[in-house]
């Protein structure tokens, strides 16, 4: 799964596709934030596995791609779309019918009417507008982080999506999960600890913070509180050292 469109270089994409062909395995490309991309030039945007497969392997059929309307239309619609080889798509349809029958008919009709009204150009225009909105929020959160977290954490500016991945400068052996589940809750900080994204469930100093729904004032306060958590973590270590 690609994370925010910048976790894998195109060379690694090529390598993954060639391995899929060589060892005959499928690639499931879950890319919910593809259309919330902040790169102004389309040429700078990472190309999907689905788009690269024929170019790299000279054939298609080993990539199944998942996209979502939750991030670009409405999360309440609970709708997405799947692209891939027909036999695989047919199997997914049968499995879905046996598990939950289908998504709500009303939201499906609403989505269909919306897409017919937009057309493909209109859909892309809407996605660009949504990306611009989230891009402004991204910039505001980056500014707040720069004000409050410059000495407390490190981060990369995301090129897509609605999250910041922060690496806190915590004392050795301290875990962001323990920090967020105790002092974080006490101080009104709700973020996802890095352990949730680690396959081996190891301790980390990372957290994922969302900027999608909060205002600039709230972003500033959030970063101030995160900075305080880091300061308090070091303070508690000093207190332990004195005892």
mmCIF file of C-alpha atoms in Angstrom, residues 16-195:
data_model
loop_
_atom_site.group_PDB
_atom_site.id
_atom_site.type_symbol
_atom_site.label_atom_id
_atom_site.label_comp_id
_atom_site.label_asym_id
_atom_site.label_seq_id
_atom_site.Cartn_x
_atom_site.Cartn_y
_atom_site.Cartn_z
ATOM 1 C CA UNK A 16 7.615 -4.552 -7.253
ATOM 2 C CA UNK A 17 5.816 -5.031 -10.575
ATOM 3 C CA UNK A 18 8.638 -7.138 -11.981
ATOM 4 C CA UNK A 19 8.645 -9.288 -8.859
ATOM 5 C CA UNK A 20 4.878 -9.765 -9.190
ATOM 6 C CA UNK A 21 5.370 -11.039 -12.722
ATOM 7 C CA UNK A 22 8.345 -13.229 -11.852
ATOM 8 C CA UNK A 23 6.751 -14.922 -8.847
ATOM 9 C CA UNK A 24 3.149 -14.644 -10.065
ATOM 10 C CA UNK A 25 1.579 -12.755 -7.158
ATOM 11 C CA UNK A 26 -1.046 -10.013 -7.059
ATOM 12 C CA UNK A 27 -0.546 -6.394 -6.006
ATOM 13 C CA UNK A 28 -3.464 -4.843 -4.121
ATOM 14 C CA UNK A 29 -3.111 -1.081 -4.541
ATOM 15 C CA UNK A 30 -5.093 0.697 -1.830
ATOM 16 C CA UNK A 31 -4.740 4.377 -2.713
ATOM 17 C CA UNK A 32 -7.518 6.315 -0.992
ATOM 18 C CA UNK A 33 -5.710 9.668 -1.162
ATOM 19 C CA UNK A 34 -4.633 9.610 -4.810
ATOM 20 C CA UNK A 35 -7.022 12.401 -5.801
ATOM 21 C CA UNK A 36 -6.002 14.616 -2.863
ATOM 22 C CA UNK A 37 -2.632 15.440 -4.372
ATOM 23 C CA UNK A 38 -0.873 18.746 -3.818
ATOM 24 C CA UNK A 39 1.658 18.509 -6.654
ATOM 25 C CA UNK A 40 0.790 21.287 -9.109
ATOM 26 C CA UNK A 41 2.429 19.585 -12.103
ATOM 27 C CA UNK A 42 0.807 16.223 -12.962
ATOM 28 C CA UNK A 43 4.221 15.009 -14.159
ATOM 29 C CA UNK A 44 5.474 15.172 -10.556
ATOM 30 C CA UNK A 45 2.757 12.896 -9.261
ATOM 31 C CA UNK A 46 3.540 9.259 -8.606
ATOM 32 C CA UNK A 47 1.971 6.959 -11.184
ATOM 33 C CA UNK A 48 -0.127 4.099 -9.916
ATOM 34 C CA UNK A 49 0.822 0.447 -10.209
ATOM 35 C CA UNK A 50 -2.239 0.024 -12.409
ATOM 36 C CA UNK A 51 -0.966 2.673 -14.831
ATOM 37 C CA UNK A 52 2.585 1.299 -14.845
ATOM 38 C CA UNK A 53 1.869 -2.421 -15.166
ATOM 39 C CA UNK A 54 1.630 -2.694 -18.953
ATOM 40 C CA UNK A 55 4.602 -0.359 -19.440
ATOM 41 C CA UNK A 56 6.818 -2.339 -17.048
ATOM 42 C CA UNK A 57 5.676 -5.915 -17.622
ATOM 43 C CA UNK A 58 4.166 -5.745 -21.100
ATOM 44 C CA UNK A 59 0.916 -7.201 -19.765
ATOM 45 C CA UNK A 60 -1.803 -6.536 -17.207
ATOM 46 C CA UNK A 61 -3.737 -8.632 -14.717
ATOM 47 C CA UNK A 62 -1.707 -8.666 -11.508
ATOM 48 C CA UNK A 63 -2.800 -5.305 -10.075
ATOM 49 C CA UNK A 64 -6.116 -4.692 -8.350
ATOM 50 C CA UNK A 65 -6.624 -1.043 -7.439
ATOM 51 C CA UNK A 66 -8.924 0.367 -4.757
ATOM 52 C CA UNK A 67 -10.095 3.998 -4.726
ATOM 53 C CA UNK A 68 -12.485 5.713 -2.343
ATOM 54 C CA UNK A 69 -15.139 8.417 -2.517
ATOM 55 C CA UNK A 70 -14.879 8.946 1.250
ATOM 56 C CA UNK A 71 -12.026 11.430 0.933
ATOM 57 C CA UNK A 72 -13.208 13.404 -2.099
ATOM 58 C CA UNK A 73 -17.037 13.340 -2.017
ATOM 59 C CA UNK A 74 -18.470 12.269 1.337
ATOM 60 C CA UNK A 75 -17.301 9.827 3.988
ATOM 61 C CA UNK A 76 -20.916 9.070 4.851
ATOM 62 C CA UNK A 77 -21.546 7.546 1.409
ATOM 63 C CA UNK A 78 -19.316 4.561 2.262
ATOM 64 C CA UNK A 79 -18.549 4.015 -1.414
ATOM 65 C CA UNK A 80 -15.413 3.183 -3.342
ATOM 66 C CA UNK A 81 -14.490 1.637 -6.650
ATOM 67 C CA UNK A 82 -12.274 -1.236 -7.700
ATOM 68 C CA UNK A 83 -10.295 -1.580 -10.930
ATOM 69 C CA UNK A 84 -8.641 -4.784 -12.042
ATOM 70 C CA UNK A 85 -8.891 -7.942 -14.154
ATOM 71 C CA UNK A 86 -12.506 -8.973 -14.769
ATOM 72 C CA UNK A 87 -12.279 -12.445 -13.105
ATOM 73 C CA UNK A 88 -10.989 -10.866 -9.896
ATOM 74 C CA UNK A 89 -13.644 -8.133 -9.969
ATOM 75 C CA UNK A 90 -16.385 -10.730 -10.445
ATOM 76 C CA UNK A 91 -15.093 -12.689 -7.449
ATOM 77 C CA UNK A 92 -15.113 -9.561 -5.292
ATOM 78 C CA UNK A 93 -18.705 -8.833 -6.339
ATOM 79 C CA UNK A 94 -19.785 -12.343 -5.309
ATOM 80 C CA UNK A 95 -17.985 -12.101 -1.972
ATOM 81 C CA UNK A 96 -19.555 -8.695 -1.304
ATOM 82 C CA UNK A 97 -23.020 -10.012 -2.146
ATOM 83 C CA UNK A 98 -22.578 -12.828 0.384
ATOM 84 C CA UNK A 99 -21.210 -10.630 3.163
ATOM 85 C CA UNK A 100 -23.223 -7.394 3.065
ATOM 86 C CA UNK A 101 -25.249 -7.669 -0.174
ATOM 87 C CA UNK A 102 -24.190 -4.211 -1.416
ATOM 88 C CA UNK A 103 -23.661 -0.609 -0.302
ATOM 89 C CA UNK A 104 -26.857 1.362 0.274
ATOM 90 C CA UNK A 105 -28.859 1.769 -2.951
ATOM 91 C CA UNK A 106 -29.634 5.416 -2.197
ATOM 92 C CA UNK A 107 -25.988 6.436 -1.997
ATOM 93 C CA UNK A 108 -25.193 4.428 -5.125
ATOM 94 C CA UNK A 109 -27.884 6.308 -7.067
ATOM 95 C CA UNK A 110 -26.651 9.612 -5.662
ATOM 96 C CA UNK A 111 -23.092 8.836 -6.755
ATOM 97 C CA UNK A 112 -24.253 7.753 -10.207
ATOM 98 C CA UNK A 113 -26.283 10.950 -10.677
ATOM 99 C CA UNK A 114 -23.354 13.037 -9.485
ATOM 100 C CA UNK A 115 -20.896 11.402 -11.885
ATOM 101 C CA UNK A 116 -23.316 11.741 -14.798
ATOM 102 C CA UNK A 117 -23.714 15.417 -13.970
ATOM 103 C CA UNK A 118 -19.972 16.011 -13.625
ATOM 104 C CA UNK A 119 -18.624 13.840 -16.392
ATOM 105 C CA UNK A 120 -14.957 12.923 -16.205
ATOM 106 C CA UNK A 121 -13.704 16.538 -16.603
ATOM 107 C CA UNK A 122 -16.080 17.707 -13.886
ATOM 108 C CA UNK A 123 -14.927 14.946 -11.550
ATOM 109 C CA UNK A 124 -11.281 15.935 -12.000
ATOM 110 C CA UNK A 125 -12.188 19.601 -11.468
ATOM 111 C CA UNK A 126 -13.908 18.700 -8.208
ATOM 112 C CA UNK A 127 -10.887 16.642 -7.095
ATOM 113 C CA UNK A 128 -8.596 19.579 -7.841
ATOM 114 C CA UNK A 129 -10.818 21.847 -5.738
ATOM 115 C CA UNK A 130 -10.798 19.357 -2.849
ATOM 116 C CA UNK A 131 -7.020 18.989 -3.116
ATOM 117 C CA UNK A 132 -6.623 22.769 -3.031
ATOM 118 C CA UNK A 133 -8.705 22.968 0.151
ATOM 119 C CA UNK A 134 -6.686 20.270 1.886
ATOM 120 C CA UNK A 135 -3.478 21.779 0.541
ATOM 121 C CA UNK A 136 -4.275 25.045 2.310
ATOM 122 C CA UNK A 137 -4.913 23.111 5.511
ATOM 123 C CA UNK A 138 -1.643 21.235 5.038
ATOM 124 C CA UNK A 139 0.221 24.539 4.754
ATOM 125 C CA UNK A 140 -1.490 25.911 7.857
ATOM 126 C CA UNK A 141 -0.592 22.838 9.905
ATOM 127 C CA UNK A 142 2.996 22.983 8.638
ATOM 128 C CA UNK A 143 3.219 26.601 9.787
ATOM 129 C CA UNK A 144 1.840 25.695 13.221
ATOM 130 C CA UNK A 145 4.300 22.813 13.522
ATOM 131 C CA UNK A 146 7.151 25.126 12.587
ATOM 132 C CA UNK A 147 6.119 27.553 15.325
ATOM 133 C CA UNK A 148 5.737 25.023 18.127
ATOM 134 C CA UNK A 149 7.513 21.782 17.216
ATOM 135 C CA UNK A 150 10.722 22.849 15.514
ATOM 136 C CA UNK A 151 12.877 21.567 18.406
ATOM 137 C CA UNK A 152 10.412 18.911 19.560
ATOM 138 C CA UNK A 153 9.832 16.784 16.448
ATOM 139 C CA UNK A 154 10.757 16.153 12.839
ATOM 140 C CA UNK A 155 8.436 15.717 9.872
ATOM 141 C CA UNK A 156 8.188 15.719 6.095
ATOM 142 C CA UNK A 157 5.659 17.933 4.343
ATOM 143 C CA UNK A 158 3.051 15.571 2.837
ATOM 144 C CA UNK A 159 2.416 15.798 -0.904
ATOM 145 C CA UNK A 160 -1.076 14.298 -0.631
ATOM 146 C CA UNK A 161 -3.705 13.265 1.864
ATOM 147 C CA UNK A 162 -4.814 14.812 5.145
ATOM 148 C CA UNK A 163 -2.249 13.707 7.714
ATOM 149 C CA UNK A 164 1.103 14.737 9.151
ATOM 150 C CA UNK A 165 3.543 12.029 10.268
ATOM 151 C CA UNK A 166 5.523 13.391 13.205
ATOM 152 C CA UNK A 167 8.597 11.867 14.833
ATOM 153 C CA UNK A 168 8.718 13.177 18.382
ATOM 154 C CA UNK A 169 12.054 13.852 20.072
ATOM 155 C CA UNK A 170 11.207 11.745 23.121
ATOM 156 C CA UNK A 171 13.529 10.345 25.784
ATOM 157 C CA UNK A 172 15.113 6.977 24.882
ATOM 158 C CA UNK A 173 12.786 3.983 25.244
ATOM 159 C CA UNK A 174 9.692 6.172 25.555
ATOM 160 C CA UNK A 175 6.774 5.165 23.326
ATOM 161 C CA UNK A 176 4.300 7.522 21.671
ATOM 162 C CA UNK A 177 1.471 5.066 22.430
ATOM 163 C CA UNK A 178 2.030 5.297 26.180
ATOM 164 C CA UNK A 179 2.418 9.061 25.952
ATOM 165 C CA UNK A 180 -0.746 9.625 23.904
ATOM 166 C CA UNK A 181 -2.891 7.203 25.911
ATOM 167 C CA UNK A 182 -1.998 8.890 29.221
ATOM 168 C CA UNK A 183 -0.735 12.465 29.122
ATOM 169 C CA UNK A 184 -2.121 12.953 25.627
ATOM 170 C CA UNK A 185 -5.687 12.228 26.690
ATOM 171 C CA UNK A 186 -5.252 14.325 29.827
ATOM 172 C CA UNK A 187 -4.171 17.279 27.673
ATOM 173 C CA UNK A 188 -6.815 16.846 24.974
ATOM 174 C CA UNK A 189 -4.494 15.452 22.292
ATOM 175 C CA UNK A 190 -6.040 12.758 20.110
ATOM 176 C CA UNK A 191 -3.667 11.297 17.510
ATOM 177 C CA UNK A 192 -2.790 7.861 16.172
ATOM 178 C CA UNK A 193 0.426 6.439 17.677
ATOM 179 C CA UNK A 194 3.035 5.079 15.298
ATOM 180 C CA UNK A 195 2.700 1.538 16.642
#
